[in-house]
Amino acid sequence: MPRIALVTCRPGAQISVDRDLPVLARALTEAGAEADIVHWDDETADWGRYDLAVIRSTWDYSWRAAEFLAWAERCGKATRLANPAGVVRWNADKRYLGDLAAAGVPVVPTRYLAPGDTADLPARHEYVVKPTSGAGARFAARYTPDEHETAVRQLARMHAEGFTAMVQPYVESIDVSGERALQFFGGGFLHAARKGAVLTPGTPYDERKIAHPGLEPWTPTPAELAVAERALAAVPEAAELLYARVDLVDGEDGQPRVMELELVEPNLFLWLHPESVPRVVEAILAEAAASR
């Protein structure tokens, strides 16, 4: 019997409920596996007893990044970890967008402001400020040039807490065509969804946002699939990926660009695509079997 750990985090006021987790655990059990839901920071967990640990909803990891990355390294030495610790480390810092751009992948233009850097912010267009390590739009906000002083205060707060900020032009197409999330699992395309704009004007950076407003099923275009596949091909250890989510928006030229690449703990939206559950279970069991 394959033993599988579905890795999550402890409940909290700022933590969303993983609607997929009980469904996935039940489906794996029905398929003949021993599936446990385990908190990543459970000091009593014996990771070595599992054939596979699948990171699912460790949605507090960006608040405890160093601790989480150290855990991923330890867990990856004790058992097979999906995704692998090297991928997790690379993807946990959104400076990976620079790596994708260098590889020729179309991405949303991004600049980085580390602690100590001058607050060099756009003066002619709307822009977004957010941390290079973050999830669920935490510490993210949208600004006009007239809101410079508010944005500077956000940067000061982020830098004081040790965060490097990323600055991107606000992609206006999100307000019209939304953001598309293309999911991949077990080496192939799984399903896709589209959501509306997360960052609305005037919403404070430290206010909790709805991470996936207006989520609905989506059929990706050939161009969207092509960009997503190019992005995944540029990932270090790409052949080792069990799962991936590629978030796309339309650039000024109307062509898809990568907004984010989610390889650590992406929400799979299985509740929106229940037909995908058997394929996910099959891929997890195959991954577990490869480690035995």
C-alpha atoms as a PDB file:
ATOM      1  CA  MET A   1       0.000   0.000   0.000  1.00  0.00           C
ATOM      2  CA  PRO A   2       1.543   3.361  -1.003  1.00  0.00           C
ATOM      3  CA  ARG A   3       1.876   5.820   1.855  1.00  0.00           C
ATOM      4  CA  ILE A   4       1.301   9.446   0.902  1.00  0.00           C
ATOM      5  CA  ALA A   5       1.490  12.629   2.958  1.00  0.00           C
ATOM      6  CA  LEU A   6      -0.633  15.530   1.746  1.00  0.00           C
ATOM      7  CA  VAL A   7       1.209  18.484   3.254  1.00  0.00           C
ATOM      8  CA  THR A   8      -0.711  21.500   4.507  1.00  0.00           C
ATOM      9  CA  CYS A   9      -0.470  24.165   7.223  1.00  0.00           C
ATOM     10  CA  ARG A  10      -2.271  24.809  10.466  1.00  0.00           C
ATOM     11  CA  PRO A  11      -5.577  26.730  10.348  1.00  0.00           C
ATOM     12  CA  GLY A  12      -5.403  30.424  11.135  1.00  0.00           C
ATOM     13  CA  ALA A  13      -7.248  33.699  10.749  1.00  0.00           C
ATOM     14  CA  GLN A  14      -5.301  34.581   7.588  1.00  0.00           C
ATOM     15  CA  ILE A  15      -5.334  31.056   6.125  1.00  0.00           C
ATOM     16  CA  SER A  16      -7.887  30.027   3.508  1.00  0.00           C
ATOM     17  CA  VAL A  17      -9.583  26.648   3.755  1.00  0.00           C
ATOM     18  CA  ASP A  18      -8.266  24.081   1.275  1.00  0.00           C
ATOM     19  CA  ARG A  19     -11.494  22.728  -0.190  1.00  0.00           C
ATOM     20  CA  ASP A  20      -9.587  20.178  -2.289  1.00  0.00           C
ATOM     21  CA  LEU A  21      -7.683  18.531   0.542  1.00  0.00           C
ATOM     22  CA  PRO A  22     -10.372  16.201   1.998  1.00  0.00           C
ATOM     23  CA  VAL A  23     -11.553  15.322  -1.497  1.00  0.00           C
ATOM     24  CA  LEU A  24      -8.051  14.355  -2.580  1.00  0.00           C
ATOM     25  CA  ALA A  25      -7.357  12.382   0.612  1.00  0.00           C
ATOM     26  CA  ARG A  26     -10.592  10.451   0.208  1.00  0.00           C
ATOM     27  CA  ALA A  27      -9.952   9.719  -3.480  1.00  0.00           C
ATOM     28  CA  LEU A  28      -6.437   8.431  -2.732  1.00  0.00           C
ATOM     29  CA  THR A  29      -7.757   6.219   0.064  1.00  0.00           C
ATOM     30  CA  GLU A  30     -10.426   4.804  -2.234  1.00  0.00           C
ATOM     31  CA  ALA A  31      -7.682   4.065  -4.772  1.00  0.00           C
ATOM     32  CA  GLY A  32      -5.874   1.905  -2.224  1.00  0.00           C
ATOM     33  CA  ALA A  33      -3.358   4.330  -0.735  1.00  0.00           C
ATOM     34  CA  GLU A  34      -2.749   5.378   2.842  1.00  0.00           C
ATOM     35  CA  ALA A  35      -3.221   9.142   2.637  1.00  0.00           C
ATOM     36  CA  ASP A  36      -2.481  11.344   5.649  1.00  0.00           C
ATOM     37  CA  ILE A  37      -3.004  15.094   5.929  1.00  0.00           C
ATOM     38  CA  VAL A  38       0.091  16.422   7.709  1.00  0.00           C
ATOM     39  CA  HIS A  39       1.129  19.923   8.818  1.00  0.00           C
ATOM     40  CA  TRP A  40       4.525  20.808   7.377  1.00  0.00           C
ATOM     41  CA  ASP A  41       5.738  22.126  10.734  1.00  0.00           C
ATOM     42  CA  ASP A  42       4.577  19.108  12.752  1.00  0.00           C
ATOM     43  CA  GLU A  43       7.742  18.224  14.671  1.00  0.00           C
ATOM     44  CA  THR A  44       6.388  14.736  15.395  1.00  0.00           C
ATOM     45  CA  ALA A  45       5.862  13.854  11.721  1.00  0.00           C
ATOM     46  CA  ASP A  46       7.967  10.947  10.475  1.00  0.00           C
ATOM     47  CA  TRP A  47       8.421  11.905   6.828  1.00  0.00           C
ATOM     48  CA  GLY A  48      10.549   8.843   6.188  1.00  0.00           C
ATOM     49  CA  ARG A  49       7.563   6.540   6.636  1.00  0.00           C
ATOM     50  CA  TYR A  50       5.956   7.929   3.470  1.00  0.00           C
ATOM     51  CA  ASP A  51       6.676   6.972  -0.114  1.00  0.00           C
ATOM     52  CA  LEU A  52       5.766  10.492  -1.191  1.00  0.00           C
ATOM     53  CA  ALA A  53       5.066  13.865   0.410  1.00  0.00           C
ATOM     54  CA  VAL A  54       2.957  16.144  -1.798  1.00  0.00           C
ATOM     55  CA  ILE A  55       3.008  19.827  -0.885  1.00  0.00           C
ATOM     56  CA  ARG A  56      -0.559  21.009  -1.159  1.00  0.00           C
ATOM     57  CA  SER A  57      -1.749  23.944   0.929  1.00  0.00           C
ATOM     58  CA  THR A  58       1.215  25.227   2.942  1.00  0.00           C
ATOM     59  CA  TRP A  59      -0.281  28.655   2.554  1.00  0.00           C
ATOM     60  CA  ASP A  60       1.666  30.237   5.401  1.00  0.00           C
ATOM     61  CA  TYR A  61       5.056  29.425   3.892  1.00  0.00           C
ATOM     62  CA  SER A  62       5.839  32.937   2.644  1.00  0.00           C
ATOM     63  CA  TRP A  63       5.524  34.305   6.193  1.00  0.00           C
ATOM     64  CA  ARG A  64       8.086  31.756   7.401  1.00  0.00           C
ATOM     65  CA  ALA A  65      10.124  31.306   4.240  1.00  0.00           C
ATOM     66  CA  ALA A  66      13.493  30.371   5.751  1.00  0.00           C
ATOM     67  CA  GLU A  67      11.870  27.852   8.089  1.00  0.00           C
ATOM     68  CA  PHE A  68       9.780  26.361   5.302  1.00  0.00           C
ATOM     69  CA  LEU A  69      12.691  26.021   2.884  1.00  0.00           C
ATOM     70  CA  ALA A  70      14.748  24.312   5.582  1.00  0.00           C
ATOM     71  CA  TRP A  71      11.847  21.905   6.131  1.00  0.00           C
ATOM     72  CA  ALA A  72      11.648  21.175   2.391  1.00  0.00           C
ATOM     73  CA  GLU A  73      15.333  20.266   2.347  1.00  0.00           C
ATOM     74  CA  ARG A  74      14.918  17.930   5.329  1.00  0.00           C
ATOM     75  CA  CYS A  75      11.756  16.348   4.006  1.00  0.00           C
ATOM     76  CA  GLY A  76      13.319  15.822   0.577  1.00  0.00           C
ATOM     77  CA  LYS A  77      16.146  13.876   2.178  1.00  0.00           C
ATOM     78  CA  ALA A  78      13.755  11.680   4.169  1.00  0.00           C
ATOM     79  CA  THR A  79      11.371  10.832   1.333  1.00  0.00           C
ATOM     80  CA  ARG A  80      10.358  11.795  -2.187  1.00  0.00           C
ATOM     81  CA  LEU A  81       9.043  15.376  -2.094  1.00  0.00           C
ATOM     82  CA  ALA A  82       6.797  16.859  -4.751  1.00  0.00           C
ATOM     83  CA  ASN A  83       7.700  19.289  -5.927  1.00  0.00           C
ATOM     84  CA  PRO A  84      11.408  18.787  -5.122  1.00  0.00           C
ATOM     85  CA  ALA A  85      13.160  21.079  -2.646  1.00  0.00           C
ATOM     86  CA  GLY A  86      15.307  22.649  -5.380  1.00  0.00           C
ATOM     87  CA  VAL A  87      12.226  23.661  -7.358  1.00  0.00           C
ATOM     88  CA  VAL A  88      10.553  24.961  -4.208  1.00  0.00           C
ATOM     89  CA  ARG A  89      13.576  27.100  -3.326  1.00  0.00           C
ATOM     90  CA  TRP A  90      13.791  28.567  -6.841  1.00  0.00           C
ATOM     91  CA  ASN A  91      10.066  29.279  -7.072  1.00  0.00           C
ATOM     92  CA  ALA A  92       9.633  30.686  -3.556  1.00  0.00           C
ATOM     93  CA  ASP A  93      11.337  33.910  -4.661  1.00  0.00           C
ATOM     94  CA  LYS A  94       9.577  35.700  -7.516  1.00  0.00           C
ATOM     95  CA  ARG A  95      12.888  36.891  -8.895  1.00  0.00           C
ATOM     96  CA  TYR A  96      12.506  33.728 -10.970  1.00  0.00           C
ATOM     97  CA  LEU A  97      10.583  35.979 -13.386  1.00  0.00           C
ATOM     98  CA  GLY A  98      13.959  37.389 -14.381  1.00  0.00           C
ATOM     99  CA  ASP A  99      15.175  33.864 -15.158  1.00  0.00           C
ATOM    100  CA  LEU A 100      12.121  33.231 -17.323  1.00  0.00           C
ATOM    101  CA  ALA A 101      12.594  36.524 -19.171  1.00  0.00           C
ATOM    102  CA  ALA A 102      16.256  35.666 -19.786  1.00  0.00           C
ATOM    103  CA  ALA A 103      15.106  32.363 -21.273  1.00  0.00           C
ATOM    104  CA  GLY A 104      12.859  34.209 -23.736  1.00  0.00           C
ATOM    105  CA  VAL A 105       9.562  33.581 -21.952  1.00  0.00           C
ATOM    106  CA  PRO A 106       7.145  36.530 -22.211  1.00  0.00           C
ATOM    107  CA  VAL A 107       6.565  37.819 -18.669  1.00  0.00           C
ATOM    108  CA  VAL A 108       5.080  40.922 -17.082  1.00  0.00           C
ATOM    109  CA  PRO A 109       7.949  43.475 -16.853  1.00  0.00           C
ATOM    110  CA  THR A 110       9.311  43.483 -13.310  1.00  0.00           C
ATOM    111  CA  ARG A 111      11.808  45.525 -11.288  1.00  0.00           C
ATOM    112  CA  TYR A 112      13.053  44.678  -7.807  1.00  0.00           C
ATOM    113  CA  LEU A 113      13.684  46.965  -4.838  1.00  0.00           C
ATOM    114  CA  ALA A 114      15.631  45.362  -1.997  1.00  0.00           C
ATOM    115  CA  PRO A 115      15.974  46.851   1.490  1.00  0.00           C
ATOM    116  CA  GLY A 116      18.210  49.894   1.185  1.00  0.00           C
ATOM    117  CA  ASP A 117      17.276  50.627  -2.433  1.00  0.00           C
ATOM    118  CA  THR A 118      15.811  53.997  -3.426  1.00  0.00           C
ATOM    119  CA  ALA A 119      12.020  54.033  -3.831  1.00  0.00           C
ATOM    120  CA  ASP A 120      12.178  54.381  -7.611  1.00  0.00           C
ATOM    121  CA  LEU A 121       8.490  54.140  -8.560  1.00  0.00           C
ATOM    122  CA  PRO A 122       6.660  54.830 -11.847  1.00  0.00           C
ATOM    123  CA  ALA A 123       5.530  58.415 -12.380  1.00  0.00           C
ATOM    124  CA  ARG A 124       3.404  57.990 -15.530  1.00  0.00           C
ATOM    125  CA  HIS A 125       1.280  54.868 -15.139  1.00  0.00           C
ATOM    126  CA  GLU A 126      -0.473  52.638 -12.625  1.00  0.00           C
ATOM    127  CA  TYR A 127       1.690  50.020 -11.009  1.00  0.00           C
ATOM    128  CA  VAL A 128       1.675  47.179  -8.498  1.00  0.00           C
ATOM    129  CA  VAL A 129       3.970  46.721  -5.519  1.00  0.00           C
ATOM    130  CA  LYS A 130       4.221  43.283  -3.915  1.00  0.00           C
ATOM    131  CA  PRO A 131       6.844  41.101  -2.205  1.00  0.00           C
ATOM    132  CA  THR A 132       9.079  38.650  -4.033  1.00  0.00           C
ATOM    133  CA  SER A 133       8.020  36.076  -1.451  1.00  0.00           C
ATOM    134  CA  GLY A 134       4.288  36.129  -0.968  1.00  0.00           C
ATOM    135  CA  ALA A 135       0.981  34.390  -1.569  1.00  0.00           C
ATOM    136  CA  GLY A 136      -2.686  35.302  -1.677  1.00  0.00           C
ATOM    137  CA  ALA A 137      -1.926  38.937  -2.620  1.00  0.00           C
ATOM    138  CA  ARG A 138      -0.419  39.537   0.841  1.00  0.00           C
ATOM    139  CA  PHE A 139       1.425  42.880   0.951  1.00  0.00           C
ATOM    140  CA  ALA A 140       0.262  43.642  -2.609  1.00  0.00           C
ATOM    141  CA  ALA A 141      -1.350  46.885  -3.745  1.00  0.00           C
ATOM    142  CA  ARG A 142      -2.151  48.857  -6.864  1.00  0.00           C
ATOM    143  CA  TYR A 143      -1.156  52.518  -7.135  1.00  0.00           C
ATOM    144  CA  THR A 144      -1.502  55.546  -9.386  1.00  0.00           C
ATOM    145  CA  PRO A 145       1.423  57.998  -9.674  1.00  0.00           C
ATOM    146  CA  ASP A 146      -0.504  60.366  -7.364  1.00  0.00           C
ATOM    147  CA  GLU A 147      -0.294  57.770  -4.575  1.00  0.00           C
ATOM    148  CA  HIS A 148       3.498  57.837  -4.447  1.00  0.00           C
ATOM    149  CA  GLU A 149       3.778  58.613  -0.733  1.00  0.00           C
ATOM    150  CA  THR A 150       1.435  55.754   0.200  1.00  0.00           C
ATOM    151  CA  ALA A 151       3.475  53.383  -1.939  1.00  0.00           C
ATOM    152  CA  VAL A 152       6.680  54.600  -0.296  1.00  0.00           C
ATOM    153  CA  ARG A 153       5.213  53.816   3.124  1.00  0.00           C
ATOM    154  CA  GLN A 154       4.398  50.306   1.926  1.00  0.00           C
ATOM    155  CA  LEU A 155       7.965  49.850   0.703  1.00  0.00           C
ATOM    156  CA  ALA A 156       9.309  51.047   4.044  1.00  0.00           C
ATOM    157  CA  ARG A 157       7.122  48.563   5.907  1.00  0.00           C
ATOM    158  CA  MET A 158       8.154  45.693   3.617  1.00  0.00           C
ATOM    159  CA  HIS A 159      11.853  46.562   3.787  1.00  0.00           C
ATOM    160  CA  ALA A 160      11.679  46.823   7.584  1.00  0.00           C
ATOM    161  CA  GLU A 161      10.354  43.249   7.650  1.00  0.00           C
ATOM    162  CA  GLY A 162      13.128  42.086   5.336  1.00  0.00           C
ATOM    163  CA  PHE A 163      11.085  41.746   2.148  1.00  0.00           C
ATOM    164  CA  THR A 164      12.364  42.626  -1.303  1.00  0.00           C
ATOM    165  CA  ALA A 165       9.652  44.388  -3.305  1.00  0.00           C
ATOM    166  CA  MET A 166       8.782  43.844  -6.927  1.00  0.00           C
ATOM    167  CA  VAL A 167       7.281  46.635  -9.015  1.00  0.00           C
ATOM    168  CA  GLN A 168       5.213  45.858 -12.105  1.00  0.00           C
ATOM    169  CA  PRO A 169       3.047  47.986 -14.387  1.00  0.00           C
ATOM    170  CA  TYR A 170      -0.615  47.385 -13.657  1.00  0.00           C
ATOM    171  CA  VAL A 171      -1.819  45.175 -16.510  1.00  0.00           C
ATOM    172  CA  GLU A 172      -5.064  46.865 -17.509  1.00  0.00           C
ATOM    173  CA  SER A 173      -6.262  43.871 -19.515  1.00  0.00           C
ATOM    174  CA  ILE A 174      -6.949  42.065 -16.226  1.00  0.00           C
ATOM    175  CA  ASP A 175      -9.941  44.349 -15.739  1.00  0.00           C
ATOM    176  CA  VAL A 176     -11.363  43.091 -19.047  1.00  0.00           C
ATOM    177  CA  SER A 177     -10.099  39.587 -19.799  1.00  0.00           C
ATOM    178  CA  GLY A 178      -9.046  38.541 -16.299  1.00  0.00           C
ATOM    179  CA  GLU A 179      -6.167  36.311 -15.260  1.00  0.00           C
ATOM    180  CA  ARG A 180      -5.999  32.712 -16.489  1.00  0.00           C
ATOM    181  CA  ALA A 181      -4.588  29.895 -14.388  1.00  0.00           C
ATOM    182  CA  LEU A 182      -3.407  26.879 -16.403  1.00  0.00           C
ATOM    183  CA  GLN A 183      -2.888  23.768 -14.296  1.00  0.00           C
ATOM    184  CA  PHE A 184      -0.498  20.958 -15.156  1.00  0.00           C
ATOM    185  CA  PHE A 185      -0.216  17.642 -13.338  1.00  0.00           C
ATOM    186  CA  GLY A 186       1.832  14.533 -13.978  1.00  0.00           C
ATOM    187  CA  GLY A 187       3.561  16.068 -16.967  1.00  0.00           C
ATOM    188  CA  GLY A 188       0.474  17.186 -18.898  1.00  0.00           C
ATOM    189  CA  PHE A 189      -2.163  19.902 -19.048  1.00  0.00           C
ATOM    190  CA  LEU A 190      -4.938  19.279 -16.523  1.00  0.00           C
ATOM    191  CA  HIS A 191      -7.463  22.125 -16.636  1.00  0.00           C
ATOM    192  CA  ALA A 192      -7.703  25.916 -16.523  1.00  0.00           C
ATOM    193  CA  ALA A 193      -9.671  28.646 -14.789  1.00  0.00           C
ATOM    194  CA  ARG A 194     -10.121  32.378 -15.136  1.00  0.00           C
ATOM    195  CA  LYS A 195     -10.534  34.937 -12.356  1.00  0.00           C
ATOM    196  CA  GLY A 196     -11.158  38.652 -12.122  1.00  0.00           C
ATOM    197  CA  ALA A 197      -8.897  41.404 -10.826  1.00  0.00           C
ATOM    198  CA  VAL A 198      -7.623  40.877  -7.285  1.00  0.00           C
ATOM    199  CA  LEU A 199      -6.212  44.358  -6.704  1.00  0.00           C
ATOM    200  CA  THR A 200      -8.857  47.073  -6.728  1.00  0.00           C
ATOM    201  CA  PRO A 201      -7.971  50.781  -6.508  1.00  0.00           C
ATOM    202  CA  GLY A 202      -7.566  52.106  -2.999  1.00  0.00           C
ATOM    203  CA  THR A 203      -7.363  48.730  -1.250  1.00  0.00           C
ATOM    204  CA  PRO A 204      -4.624  48.925   1.416  1.00  0.00           C
ATOM    205  CA  TYR A 205      -1.662  46.630   0.947  1.00  0.00           C
ATOM    206  CA  ASP A 206      -2.142  45.096   4.398  1.00  0.00           C
ATOM    207  CA  GLU A 207      -5.845  44.369   3.926  1.00  0.00           C
ATOM    208  CA  ARG A 208      -6.813  40.778   3.209  1.00  0.00           C
ATOM    209  CA  LYS A 209      -7.880  40.256  -0.408  1.00  0.00           C
ATOM    210  CA  ILE A 210     -10.076  37.730  -2.158  1.00  0.00           C
ATOM    211  CA  ALA A 211      -7.387  35.710  -3.914  1.00  0.00           C
ATOM    212  CA  HIS A 212      -9.557  34.248  -6.689  1.00  0.00           C
ATOM    213  CA  PRO A 213     -12.555  36.521  -7.387  1.00  0.00           C
ATOM    214  CA  GLY A 214     -15.134  35.341  -9.904  1.00  0.00           C
ATOM    215  CA  LEU A 215     -13.338  32.070 -10.604  1.00  0.00           C
ATOM    216  CA  GLU A 216     -14.756  30.124 -13.535  1.00  0.00           C
ATOM    217  CA  PRO A 217     -13.655  27.268 -15.817  1.00  0.00           C
ATOM    218  CA  TRP A 218     -11.627  28.343 -18.829  1.00  0.00           C
ATOM    219  CA  THR A 219     -10.565  26.751 -22.100  1.00  0.00           C
ATOM    220  CA  PRO A 220      -7.055  28.014 -22.868  1.00  0.00           C
ATOM    221  CA  THR A 221      -6.138  29.258 -26.314  1.00  0.00           C
ATOM    222  CA  PRO A 222      -3.267  27.654 -28.261  1.00  0.00           C
ATOM    223  CA  ALA A 223      -1.193  30.777 -27.546  1.00  0.00           C
ATOM    224  CA  GLU A 224      -1.819  30.483 -23.811  1.00  0.00           C
ATOM    225  CA  LEU A 225      -0.839  26.817 -23.792  1.00  0.00           C
ATOM    226  CA  ALA A 226       2.308  27.583 -25.775  1.00  0.00           C
ATOM    227  CA  VAL A 227       3.468  30.294 -23.360  1.00  0.00           C
ATOM    228  CA  ALA A 228       2.711  28.110 -20.345  1.00  0.00           C
ATOM    229  CA  GLU A 229       4.703  25.220 -21.810  1.00  0.00           C
ATOM    230  CA  ARG A 230       7.637  27.528 -22.613  1.00  0.00           C
ATOM    231  CA  ALA A 231       7.636  28.753 -19.029  1.00  0.00           C
ATOM    232  CA  LEU A 232       7.627  25.234 -17.600  1.00  0.00           C
ATOM    233  CA  ALA A 233      10.411  24.139 -19.944  1.00  0.00           C
ATOM    234  CA  ALA A 234      12.600  26.913 -18.483  1.00  0.00           C
ATOM    235  CA  VAL A 235      12.201  25.683 -14.892  1.00  0.00           C
ATOM    236  CA  PRO A 236      15.267  24.107 -13.263  1.00  0.00           C
ATOM    237  CA  GLU A 237      14.565  20.393 -12.712  1.00  0.00           C
ATOM    238  CA  ALA A 238      11.547  20.729 -15.008  1.00  0.00           C
ATOM    239  CA  ALA A 239      11.404  16.970 -15.541  1.00  0.00           C
ATOM    240  CA  GLU A 240      10.844  16.505 -11.794  1.00  0.00           C
ATOM    241  CA  LEU A 241       7.658  18.582 -11.585  1.00  0.00           C
ATOM    242  CA  LEU A 242       4.561  16.749 -10.396  1.00  0.00           C
ATOM    243  CA  TYR A 243       2.316  19.802 -10.531  1.00  0.00           C
ATOM    244  CA  ALA A 244       2.427  23.380 -11.767  1.00  0.00           C
ATOM    245  CA  ARG A 245       0.162  26.360 -12.267  1.00  0.00           C
ATOM    246  CA  VAL A 246       0.961  29.071 -14.789  1.00  0.00           C
ATOM    247  CA  ASP A 247      -0.889  32.365 -14.292  1.00  0.00           C
ATOM    248  CA  LEU A 248      -1.255  34.393 -17.472  1.00  0.00           C
ATOM    249  CA  VAL A 249      -2.478  37.862 -18.437  1.00  0.00           C
ATOM    250  CA  ASP A 250      -2.602  39.690 -21.754  1.00  0.00           C
ATOM    251  CA  GLY A 251       0.148  42.193 -22.512  1.00  0.00           C
ATOM    252  CA  GLU A 252      -0.330  45.466 -24.356  1.00  0.00           C
ATOM    253  CA  ASP A 253       0.084  43.536 -27.611  1.00  0.00           C
ATOM    254  CA  GLY A 254      -2.812  41.238 -26.683  1.00  0.00           C
ATOM    255  CA  GLN A 255      -0.510  38.231 -26.308  1.00  0.00           C
ATOM    256  CA  PRO A 256      -0.315  36.152 -23.130  1.00  0.00           C
ATOM    257  CA  ARG A 257       2.417  36.866 -20.616  1.00  0.00           C
ATOM    258  CA  VAL A 258       3.375  35.039 -17.437  1.00  0.00           C
ATOM    259  CA  MET A 259       2.234  36.855 -14.312  1.00  0.00           C
ATOM    260  CA  GLU A 260       3.344  34.131 -11.902  1.00  0.00           C
ATOM    261  CA  LEU A 261       4.527  30.545 -11.974  1.00  0.00           C
ATOM    262  CA  GLU A 262       3.140  28.561  -9.018  1.00  0.00           C
ATOM    263  CA  LEU A 263       5.260  25.492  -8.257  1.00  0.00           C
ATOM    264  CA  VAL A 264       5.193  25.427  -4.452  1.00  0.00           C
ATOM    265  CA  GLU A 265       1.594  25.161  -3.217  1.00  0.00           C
ATOM    266  CA  PRO A 266      -0.837  26.177  -5.973  1.00  0.00           C
ATOM    267  CA  ASN A 267      -4.539  25.854  -5.351  1.00  0.00           C
ATOM    268  CA  LEU A 268      -5.604  23.212  -7.877  1.00  0.00           C
ATOM    269  CA  PHE A 269      -9.289  24.245  -7.938  1.00  0.00           C
ATOM    270  CA  LEU A 270     -10.401  20.613  -8.034  1.00  0.00           C
ATOM    271  CA  TRP A 271     -13.730  21.726  -6.598  1.00  0.00           C
ATOM    272  CA  LEU A 272     -14.240  23.649  -9.845  1.00  0.00           C
ATOM    273  CA  HIS A 273     -13.010  20.716 -11.952  1.00  0.00           C
ATOM    274  CA  PRO A 274     -14.104  17.493 -10.184  1.00  0.00           C
ATOM    275  CA  GLU A 275     -13.523  15.551 -13.398  1.00  0.00           C
ATOM    276  CA  SER A 276      -9.783  16.089 -12.885  1.00  0.00           C
ATOM    277  CA  VAL A 277      -9.604  14.246  -9.546  1.00  0.00           C
ATOM    278  CA  PRO A 278      -8.971  10.767 -11.057  1.00  0.00           C
ATOM    279  CA  ARG A 279      -6.073  12.074 -13.159  1.00  0.00           C
ATOM    280  CA  VAL A 280      -4.513  13.771 -10.139  1.00  0.00           C
ATOM    281  CA  VAL A 281      -4.839  10.593  -8.077  1.00  0.00           C
ATOM    282  CA  GLU A 282      -3.307   8.511 -10.875  1.00  0.00           C
ATOM    283  CA  ALA A 283      -0.332  10.876 -11.171  1.00  0.00           C
ATOM    284  CA  ILE A 284       0.268  10.925  -7.398  1.00  0.00           C
ATOM    285  CA  LEU A 285       0.173   7.122  -7.201  1.00  0.00           C
ATOM    286  CA  ALA A 286       2.605   6.886 -10.109  1.00  0.00           C
ATOM    287  CA  GLU A 287       4.971   9.312  -8.374  1.00  0.00           C
ATOM    288  CA  ALA A 288       4.754   7.334  -5.151  1.00  0.00           C
ATOM    289  CA  ALA A 289       5.462   4.086  -7.006  1.00  0.00           C
ATOM    290  CA  ALA A 290       8.573   5.609  -8.590  1.00  0.00           C
ATOM    291  CA  SER A 291      10.137   6.034  -5.155  1.00  0.00           C
ATOM    292  CA  ARG A 292       9.552   2.461  -3.965  1.00  0.00           C
END
